[in-house]
XYZ file of C-alpha atoms in Angstrom:
85
model
C -90.484 1.545 3.385
C -94.049 2.145 4.486
C -94.163 -1.365 5.979
C -90.924 -1.042 7.977
C -87.186 -1.300 7.524
C -86.038 -3.477 4.623
C -82.866 -5.467 5.382
C -80.987 -8.318 3.725
C -78.054 -10.455 4.797
C -75.996 -13.014 2.896
C -72.979 -15.018 4.033
C -71.247 -17.100 1.370
C -68.126 -19.209 1.827
C -65.768 -20.234 -0.954
C -62.759 -22.532 -0.856
C -60.528 -23.459 -3.765
C -57.606 -25.851 -3.442
C -55.262 -27.117 -6.101
C -53.298 -30.191 -5.150
C -52.412 -31.512 -8.578
C -48.943 -32.590 -7.434
C -50.280 -35.528 -5.394
C -51.507 -38.421 -7.533
C -55.023 -39.561 -6.704
C -55.808 -36.534 -4.535
C -59.146 -34.877 -5.188
C -59.495 -31.126 -4.933
C -61.549 -29.784 -2.044
C -63.329 -27.025 -3.916
C -66.344 -25.878 -1.937
C -69.104 -23.312 -2.043
C -71.737 -22.893 0.657
C -74.539 -20.502 1.488
C -74.434 -20.172 5.252
C -77.080 -17.470 5.632
C -79.308 -15.628 3.189
C -82.432 -13.798 4.254
C -84.601 -10.777 3.592
C -86.489 -8.941 6.323
C -89.278 -6.402 6.019
C -90.323 -4.927 9.337
C -90.400 -7.923 11.683
C -90.977 -10.562 8.981
C -87.860 -12.538 8.002
C -87.735 -15.184 5.249
C -84.685 -17.206 4.207
C -81.920 -19.371 5.635
C -80.714 -18.426 9.106
C -79.926 -19.937 12.483
C -82.867 -21.473 14.292
C -84.382 -19.308 17.022
C -85.108 -22.475 18.999
C -81.532 -23.749 19.376
C -79.354 -20.626 19.523
C -79.055 -17.479 21.561
C -76.925 -14.364 21.290
C -73.243 -15.140 21.755
C -73.776 -18.832 22.443
C -70.512 -19.941 20.825
C -68.458 -16.871 21.634
C -66.429 -15.119 18.985
C -65.882 -18.107 16.693
C -66.498 -18.467 12.974
C -67.375 -22.176 12.907
C -70.161 -23.038 15.331
C -70.631 -26.415 13.611
C -68.929 -28.083 16.566
C -72.010 -27.284 18.635
C -74.491 -28.511 16.070
C -76.069 -27.749 12.706
C -78.243 -24.808 13.710
C -79.028 -23.358 10.291
C -82.497 -23.851 8.869
C -84.903 -22.441 6.314
C -87.381 -20.249 8.135
C -90.190 -17.776 8.106
C -90.228 -15.797 11.345
C -91.810 -12.701 12.806
C -90.260 -10.658 15.596
C -92.329 -8.119 17.494
C -91.043 -5.509 19.925
C -93.813 -4.313 22.194
C -91.553 -1.720 23.817
C -92.915 -2.533 27.280
C -89.729 -3.916 28.812
């Protein structure tokens, strides 16, 4: 666009279990929105990992970084690249 690159990202997780054969067992059906944001130029709005508690590759190549802490947060951020370095 005229104001910069328009990007979006969404990560949803679904889980459906059926354990009707065990009496008294409740199903663990889950739905979660891990990340969902929209970015125009350097302005990003949505749910993402906090810039204050994470860094690139901090947990390695793992799917569940929840063992390290709950790093996701709602945010409004602006990233600027001055091109000087």
